[in-house]
Amino acid sequence: MSVLVTGGAGYIGSHTVIELLEEGKEVVIVDNFSNSNPIVLDRIREITNEDFKFYKVDTTNSDELEVVFKENNIDSIIHFAAYKAVGESVAKPLEYYTNNIGNTLNILNLMRKYNVKNFVFSSSATVYGDPHSCPIFENFPLSATNPYGATKLMIEDMLRDICKDNDSLNIAILRYFNPIGAHISGLIGEEPNGIPNNLMPYITKVAVGKLKELSVFGGDYNTHDGTGVRDYIHVVDLARGHIKALEKLNTNCGLVTYNLGTGNGYSVLDLIKAFSEACGKEIPYKIVDRRPGDIAMCYASTSNANKELGWKAEFGIKEMCEDSWRWQSNNPDGYTTAYIDEVTSVAE
Ligand code: NAD
Ligand code: WQD
């Protein structure tokens, strides 16, 4: 039996595939490299000494995706494949709805056809909109303020509906807070296209000399130092949360929803300080206006995941910063330069 991982070449997907392989699972990855690089697959093999099947398939293409279901004995799916940039989703809403909703519908229809019962969905803390208080519990009101968030909310609603209709399905909705960090090997990590939108990849690009200085968006929030507070979680902890979610689904639990965060809030200035200590350099920054759409504070209650999954984030902010820095300093151009020498073959 295999676990199908859509978007398994991406940032969170690649780290999760490593954890799956280390658990002895058979893994089938599907990715179209729209936001990732084939070299990641070689790096996963290098780290784990294990192999997996790979299909270069666009999950919006149902016919091509069906081949994956036909050729493999899939019992669980972890569905990462999506577009994820909030700002881009405002500029290209149709692309976001087509990719994120369209591909999920294909997968859910094929799950039904091939009788696959277990499904893990990558949701996001963005579904809480601007929460009335922190920590955020899973039963807080849900809302979307941009097309990206709307796709996550719509898919969550779809999953709730199909579970009502079919009590043999087991679905875990995982709401990630702010993943940062990288595998301890320094071989895989986050590689955003162009100028990063998110804080950690921006900081690492400044530290490695690719960008001049960081703009801190807003210094007048109602937080301990005026800058925005978030729940940063190490991507390896997040990846391990998926292993625990699969174990939970195997108990025939129906639909479950969990926050995956640490439960701690750090401000932008806290993160800059922790990162400076990790890399031994000052990070030049200036405080500028707030970024439209940002909220002051967002951190998780993790008690449900602790209790029901037996999962708890183990890495602290220091390790998150050290591991982000190891990845970025070993790969100042991401996978791009390595790609030319290293990539040998990509199985299709
Ligand atoms: P990522 O862009 O690194 O990974 C997504 C992967 O999916 C990429 O490899 C991309 O090539 C692939 N993909 C996208 N559309 C595809 C398609 N139609 N067919 C095949 N492959 C396709 O993103 P990530 O940070 O690893 O995020 C993974 C998931 O987690 C996404 O669903 C994202 O919305 C969600 N999420 C991410 C964050 C975050 O901050 N990174 C936070 C909350 C939720
Ligand atoms: C973190 C903090 C910024 C960049 C986004 C998505 C969310 C989820 C995770 C997918 C905020 C500040 C940032 C910069 C800054 N993704 N900042 N200067 O906005 O919490 O969440 O990514 O689901 O849906 O909205 O993350 O990393 O962009 O910002 O000062 O150059 O850093 O204002 O306070 P965010 P982020």
Coordinates of C-alpha atoms and ligand atoms in Angstrom, one line a residue:
M1 CA 0.0 0.0 0.0
S2 CA 1.3 3.5 -0.9
V3 CA 0.8 7.0 0.3
L4 CA 0.2 9.4 -2.6
V5 CA 1.8 12.8 -2.0
T6 CA 0.7 15.5 -4.3
G7 CA 3.1 18.5 -4.4
G8 CA 5.7 16.2 -2.8
A9 CA 8.6 18.2 -4.5
G10 CA 7.5 21.4 -2.7
Y11 CA 8.7 22.9 0.5
I12 CA 6.5 21.1 3.0
G13 CA 5.9 18.1 0.8
S14 CA 9.6 17.2 0.4
H15 CA 10.1 17.3 4.2
T16 CA 7.0 15.2 4.7
V17 CA 8.2 12.6 2.1
I18 CA 11.4 12.2 4.1
E19 CA 9.5 11.5 7.3
L20 CA 7.3 9.0 5.4
L21 CA 10.3 7.2 3.9
E22 CA 11.9 7.1 7.3
E23 CA 8.8 5.5 8.7
G24 CA 9.2 2.8 6.0
K25 CA 6.2 3.9 3.9
E26 CA 5.9 3.4 0.2
V27 CA 5.6 6.8 -1.4
V28 CA 4.3 8.0 -4.7
I29 CA 4.9 11.6 -5.5
V30 CA 3.0 13.7 -8.1
D31 CA 4.2 17.1 -8.9
N32 CA 4.4 19.3 -12.0
F33 CA 7.3 21.5 -10.7
S34 CA 5.2 24.6 -11.2
N35 CA 6.8 25.8 -7.9
S36 CA 9.6 23.3 -7.3
N37 CA 12.7 21.8 -8.9
P38 CA 13.4 18.2 -9.9
I39 CA 16.7 18.2 -8.0
V40 CA 14.6 18.0 -4.8
L41 CA 13.9 14.4 -5.7
D42 CA 17.6 13.4 -5.8
R43 CA 18.1 15.3 -2.6
I44 CA 15.4 13.3 -0.9
R45 CA 17.0 10.0 -2.1
E46 CA 20.4 11.3 -0.8
I47 CA 19.0 12.1 2.6
T48 CA 17.0 8.9 3.2
N49 CA 18.8 6.3 1.1
E50 CA 15.3 5.3 0.1
D51 CA 13.4 5.4 -3.2
F52 CA 9.9 6.3 -4.2
K53 CA 7.8 6.5 -7.4
F54 CA 7.5 9.9 -9.1
Y55 CA 5.0 11.1 -11.7
K56 CA 5.4 14.5 -13.4
V57 CA 1.7 15.1 -13.7
D58 CA -0.4 18.2 -13.4
T59 CA -3.1 17.3 -10.9
T60 CA -5.7 19.4 -12.8
N61 CA -5.4 16.9 -15.6
S62 CA -7.7 14.1 -14.4
D63 CA -6.8 11.6 -17.2
E64 CA -3.1 11.8 -16.4
L65 CA -3.8 11.7 -12.7
E66 CA -5.9 8.6 -13.1
V67 CA -2.9 6.7 -14.4
V68 CA -1.3 7.2 -11.0
F69 CA -4.3 5.6 -9.3
K70 CA -4.4 2.7 -11.8
E71 CA -0.7 1.9 -11.5
N72 CA -0.4 2.0 -7.7
N73 CA -2.2 0.6 -4.7
I74 CA -2.9 3.8 -2.9
D75 CA -4.5 3.8 0.5
S76 CA -3.8 7.3 1.7
I77 CA -3.3 10.7 0.1
I78 CA -1.6 13.8 1.4
H79 CA -2.6 16.7 -0.7
F80 CA -0.1 19.5 -0.8
A81 CA -0.3 20.6 -4.4
A82 CA -1.6 24.1 -4.6
Y83 CA -0.7 27.7 -5.5
K84 CA 0.0 29.5 -2.2
A85 CA 1.0 33.2 -2.7
V86 CA -1.7 35.5 -1.2
G87 CA -0.8 38.6 -3.2
E88 CA -0.6 36.6 -6.5
S89 CA -4.0 35.1 -5.7
V90 CA -5.5 38.6 -5.7
A91 CA -4.0 39.3 -9.1
K92 CA -4.8 35.9 -10.6
P93 CA -7.9 34.6 -8.8
L94 CA -9.0 32.4 -11.7
E95 CA -5.7 30.6 -11.8
Y96 CA -5.9 30.0 -8.0
Y97 CA -9.5 28.7 -8.1
T98 CA -8.7 26.5 -11.2
N99 CA -5.6 25.0 -9.7
N100 CA -6.4 24.7 -6.0
I101 CA -10.1 23.8 -6.3
G102 CA -9.9 22.0 -9.7
N103 CA -7.1 19.7 -8.7
T104 CA -8.8 18.8 -5.4
L105 CA -12.0 17.9 -7.1
N106 CA -10.1 15.6 -9.5
I107 CA -8.4 13.9 -6.6
L108 CA -11.6 13.5 -4.6
N109 CA -13.4 12.0 -7.6
L110 CA -10.5 9.6 -8.2
M111 CA -10.5 8.7 -4.5
R112 CA -14.1 7.7 -4.8
K113 CA -13.5 5.7 -8.0
Y114 CA -10.5 3.8 -6.6
N115 CA -11.9 3.4 -3.2
V116 CA -9.2 5.4 -1.3
K117 CA -10.4 6.2 2.2
N118 CA -7.8 8.3 3.9
F119 CA -7.1 12.0 2.9
V120 CA -4.9 14.7 4.6
F121 CA -5.5 18.2 3.4
S122 CA -3.0 21.2 3.7
S123 CA -5.1 23.9 5.1
S124 CA -3.9 27.1 6.7
A125 CA -4.3 29.5 9.6
T126 CA -5.5 31.9 7.0
V127 CA -9.0 30.4 7.3
Y128 CA -9.3 32.1 10.7
G129 CA -9.2 35.6 9.0
D130 CA -8.6 38.2 11.7
P131 CA -9.2 36.1 14.9
H132 CA -10.9 37.9 17.8
S133 CA -8.3 36.5 20.2
C134 CA -5.3 34.3 20.6
P135 CA -4.5 31.5 21.0
I136 CA -6.7 30.3 18.1
F137 CA -8.8 27.2 18.7
E138 CA -10.1 25.0 15.8
N139 CA -13.7 26.0 16.5
F140 CA -13.1 29.8 16.0
P141 CA -15.1 31.4 13.2
L142 CA -13.8 30.9 9.7
S143 CA -13.5 33.5 6.9
A144 CA -11.4 34.4 3.9
T145 CA -9.9 37.7 2.9
N146 CA -8.3 36.8 -0.4
P147 CA -8.8 34.2 -3.1
Y148 CA -6.0 31.9 -1.8
G149 CA -7.7 31.8 1.6
A150 CA -11.1 31.3 -0.1
T151 CA -9.7 28.2 -1.9
K152 CA -8.7 26.7 1.4
L153 CA -12.0 27.5 3.0
M154 CA -14.0 26.1 0.1
I155 CA -12.1 22.9 0.1
E156 CA -12.6 22.6 3.8
D157 CA -16.3 23.0 3.3
M158 CA -16.3 20.4 0.5
L159 CA -14.5 17.9 2.7
R160 CA -17.0 18.5 5.5
D161 CA -19.8 17.9 3.1
I162 CA -18.4 14.7 1.6
C163 CA -17.7 13.3 5.0
K164 CA -21.4 13.9 6.0
D165 CA -22.4 11.9 3.0
N166 CA -19.9 9.0 3.5
D167 CA -19.0 7.8 6.9
S168 CA -16.3 5.4 5.6
L169 CA -14.1 8.3 4.7
N170 CA -11.3 9.5 7.0
I171 CA -10.1 13.1 6.5
A172 CA -7.7 15.2 8.4
I173 CA -7.8 19.0 7.8
L174 CA -4.5 20.3 9.0
R175 CA -4.3 24.1 9.5
Y176 CA -0.6 25.1 9.3
F177 CA 0.6 28.2 11.0
N178 CA 3.9 29.7 9.7
P179 CA 6.3 27.0 8.6
I180 CA 10.0 28.0 8.5
G181 CA 13.3 26.1 8.9
A182 CA 14.7 23.3 6.8
H183 CA 15.9 19.7 7.0
I184 CA 19.0 19.5 9.2
S185 CA 21.1 18.2 6.3
G186 CA 20.9 21.7 4.6
L187 CA 20.1 19.8 1.4
I188 CA 16.4 20.8 1.1
G189 CA 14.6 24.0 2.1
E190 CA 12.3 26.7 0.9
E191 CA 12.9 28.3 -2.5
P192 CA 10.4 30.9 -3.4
N193 CA 10.3 32.2 -7.0
G194 CA 11.5 35.8 -7.3
I195 CA 11.5 38.2 -4.4
P196 CA 10.1 36.4 -1.3
N197 CA 6.7 37.5 0.1
N198 CA 7.2 35.7 3.4
L199 CA 9.3 36.9 6.3
M200 CA 11.8 34.1 6.7
P201 CA 12.9 33.6 3.1
Y202 CA 13.2 37.4 2.9
I203 CA 15.5 37.5 6.0
T204 CA 17.7 34.6 4.6
K205 CA 18.1 36.4 1.3
V206 CA 19.2 39.6 3.1
A207 CA 21.6 37.5 5.3
V208 CA 23.2 35.8 2.2
G209 CA 23.6 39.2 0.5
K210 CA 21.0 38.8 -2.3
L211 CA 18.7 41.5 -0.9
K212 CA 19.8 44.8 0.7
E213 CA 17.5 45.2 3.7
L214 CA 14.3 43.9 5.2
S215 CA 11.2 46.1 5.3
V216 CA 9.3 45.4 8.6
F217 CA 5.6 45.9 7.8
G218 CA 4.2 48.0 10.6
G219 CA 5.7 49.0 13.9
D220 CA 2.4 50.2 15.5
Y221 CA 0.5 46.9 16.1
N222 CA -0.9 46.2 19.5
T223 CA 1.8 43.6 20.3
H224 CA 4.8 43.5 22.7
D225 CA 7.1 45.5 20.4
G226 CA 4.6 46.9 17.8
T227 CA 5.5 44.4 15.0
G228 CA 3.3 41.5 13.9
V229 CA 3.3 38.3 15.9
R230 CA 3.1 34.8 14.3
D231 CA 3.4 31.2 15.3
Y232 CA 6.5 30.0 13.4
I233 CA 6.8 26.2 13.3
H234 CA 9.7 24.1 12.1
V235 CA 8.9 22.4 8.8
V236 CA 10.2 19.1 10.1
D237 CA 7.8 19.3 13.1
L238 CA 5.0 20.1 10.6
A239 CA 6.0 17.1 8.5
R240 CA 5.9 14.8 11.5
G241 CA 2.4 16.1 12.2
H242 CA 1.3 14.5 8.9
I243 CA 2.7 11.1 10.0
K244 CA 0.6 11.4 13.2
A245 CA -2.4 12.5 11.2
L246 CA -2.1 9.3 9.0
E247 CA -2.0 7.2 12.2
K248 CA -5.1 8.9 13.4
L249 CA -6.9 8.2 10.1
N250 CA -6.1 4.6 10.4
T251 CA -8.3 4.5 13.5
N252 CA -11.3 5.2 11.3
C253 CA -11.9 8.6 12.9
G254 CA -14.0 10.3 10.2
L255 CA -13.3 14.0 9.7
V256 CA -10.8 15.7 12.1
T257 CA -9.3 19.2 12.1
Y258 CA -6.1 20.3 13.8
N259 CA -4.0 23.3 14.2
L260 CA -0.3 22.6 13.6
G261 CA 1.7 25.3 15.3
T262 CA 3.9 25.6 18.3
G263 CA 1.5 27.7 20.4
N264 CA 4.1 30.4 20.8
G265 CA 4.0 33.9 19.2
Y266 CA 7.1 35.7 18.0
S267 CA 7.2 39.2 16.6
V268 CA 9.0 40.2 13.4
L269 CA 11.7 41.8 15.6
D270 CA 12.0 38.7 17.7
L271 CA 12.6 36.6 14.6
I272 CA 15.2 39.1 13.2
K273 CA 17.1 38.9 16.6
A274 CA 17.0 35.1 16.7
F275 CA 18.1 34.8 13.1
S276 CA 21.0 37.3 13.6
E277 CA 22.2 35.2 16.5
A278 CA 21.9 32.0 14.4
C279 CA 23.9 33.4 11.4
G280 CA 26.2 35.7 13.3
K281 CA 25.3 38.8 11.2
E282 CA 23.2 41.8 11.7
I283 CA 20.1 41.9 9.5
P284 CA 19.6 45.4 8.2
Y285 CA 15.9 46.5 8.4
K286 CA 13.7 49.5 8.4
I287 CA 10.1 49.8 9.7
V288 CA 7.7 50.8 7.0
D289 CA 3.9 51.0 6.7
R290 CA 1.7 48.0 7.5
R291 CA 1.1 45.5 4.6
P292 CA -2.5 45.7 3.6
G293 CA -4.4 42.6 4.8
D294 CA -2.0 41.7 7.6
I295 CA -3.2 41.0 11.1
A296 CA -1.5 41.9 14.4
M297 CA -1.3 38.5 16.0
C298 CA -1.9 34.9 15.1
Y299 CA -0.9 31.9 17.2
A300 CA -2.4 28.5 17.7
S301 CA -3.9 26.5 20.5
T302 CA -2.2 23.2 19.9
S303 CA -4.0 21.3 22.7
N304 CA -6.2 19.2 20.3
A305 CA -3.3 18.0 18.2
N306 CA -1.3 17.3 21.4
K307 CA -4.1 15.3 22.9
E308 CA -5.6 13.6 19.9
L309 CA -2.6 13.1 17.7
G310 CA 0.0 12.7 20.4
W311 CA 1.9 15.4 18.4
K312 CA 3.8 18.4 19.7
A313 CA 6.3 20.7 18.0
E314 CA 9.7 20.0 19.4
F315 CA 12.0 22.5 17.7
G316 CA 12.4 26.1 19.0
I317 CA 13.0 29.3 17.3
K318 CA 16.8 28.9 17.6
E319 CA 16.8 25.6 15.6
M320 CA 14.3 27.1 13.1
C321 CA 16.7 29.9 12.4
E322 CA 19.8 27.8 12.4
D323 CA 18.3 25.3 9.9
S324 CA 16.9 28.1 7.6
W325 CA 20.4 29.6 7.6
R326 CA 22.2 26.3 6.9
W327 CA 19.9 25.7 3.9
Q328 CA 20.3 29.2 2.5
S329 CA 24.0 29.6 3.1
N330 CA 24.7 26.1 1.5
N331 CA 22.4 27.0 -1.4
P332 CA 22.6 30.7 -2.0
D333 CA 20.9 30.3 -5.3
G334 CA 18.5 27.7 -4.1
Y335 CA 18.4 24.6 -6.3
T336 CA 19.2 26.5 -9.5
T337 CA 23.0 26.2 -9.6
A338 CA 23.0 22.6 -8.3
Y339 CA 20.5 21.7 -10.9
I340 CA 22.9 21.9 -13.8
D341 CA 25.5 19.5 -12.4
E342 CA 23.4 17.2 -10.2
V343 CA 20.1 16.3 -11.8
T344 CA 20.5 13.1 -13.7
S345 CA 17.0 11.8 -14.5
V346 CA 13.4 12.4 -13.7
A347 CA 11.2 9.4 -13.9
E348 CA 7.9 10.2 -15.6
Ligands
NAD1 P1 5.1 24.7 -2.5 O1 4.7 25.7 -3.5 O2 6.6 24.7 -2.1 O3 4.7 23.2 -2.8 C1 3.5 23.0 -3.6 C2 3.9 21.9 -4.6 O4 2.8 21.6 -5.4 C3 5.0 22.5 -5.6 O5 6.0 21.5 -5.7 C4 4.3 22.7 -6.9 O6 5.1 22.4 -8.0 C5 3.2 21.6 -6.8 N1 2.0 21.9 -7.5 C6 1.2 23.0 -7.5 N2 0.1 22.9 -8.3 C7 0.2 21.6 -8.9 C8 -0.5 20.9 -9.9 N3 -1.6 21.4 -10.4 N4 -0.1 19.7 -10.2 C9 1.0 19.1 -9.6 N5 1.8 19.8 -8.7 C10 1.4 21.0 -8.4 O7 4.2 25.1 -1.2 P2 4.4 24.6 0.3 O8 4.8 25.7 1.1 O9 5.1 23.3 0.4 O10 2.8 24.4 0.6 C11 2.2 23.1 0.6 C12 0.8 23.2 0.9 O11 0.6 23.8 2.2 C13 -0.1 24.1 0.0 O12 -1.3 23.5 -0.2 C14 -0.1 25.4 0.7 O13 -1.3 26.1 0.4 C15 -0.2 24.9 2.2 N6 0.2 25.9 3.2 C16 1.5 26.4 3.1 C17 1.9 27.3 4.0 C18 3.2 28.0 3.9 O14 3.4 29.0 4.5 N7 4.2 27.4 3.2 C19 1.0 27.7 5.1 C20 -0.2 27.1 5.2 C21 -0.6 26.2 4.2
WQD2 C1 4.9 37.2 8.8 C2 5.0 38.5 9.5 C3 4.4 40.4 8.2 C4 7.5 39.9 5.1 C5 1.3 34.0 5.1 C6 -0.1 33.7 4.5 C7 -0.6 32.5 5.2 C8 0.3 31.3 5.2 C9 1.7 31.8 5.7 C10 -0.2 29.9 3.4 C11 3.9 39.4 9.3 C12 5.8 40.4 8.4 C13 6.7 39.8 6.2 C14 8.4 41.1 5.0 C15 7.5 41.7 7.2 N1 0.6 30.8 3.9 N2 6.7 40.7 7.2 N3 8.3 41.9 6.1 O1 1.4 36.9 6.4 O2 1.6 35.5 8.5 O3 1.1 34.4 6.4 O4 2.1 32.9 5.0 O5 -1.2 29.4 3.8 O6 -1.8 32.2 4.5 O7 -0.9 34.8 4.6 O8 3.4 35.3 6.8 O9 5.8 35.4 6.4 O10 4.3 36.8 5.0 O11 4.5 37.4 7.4 O12 7.6 42.5 8.1 O13 9.1 41.3 4.1 O14 6.2 39.1 8.9 O15 3.8 41.7 8.2 O16 3.7 40.2 10.5 P1 1.8 35.6 7.1 P2 4.6 36.2 6.3

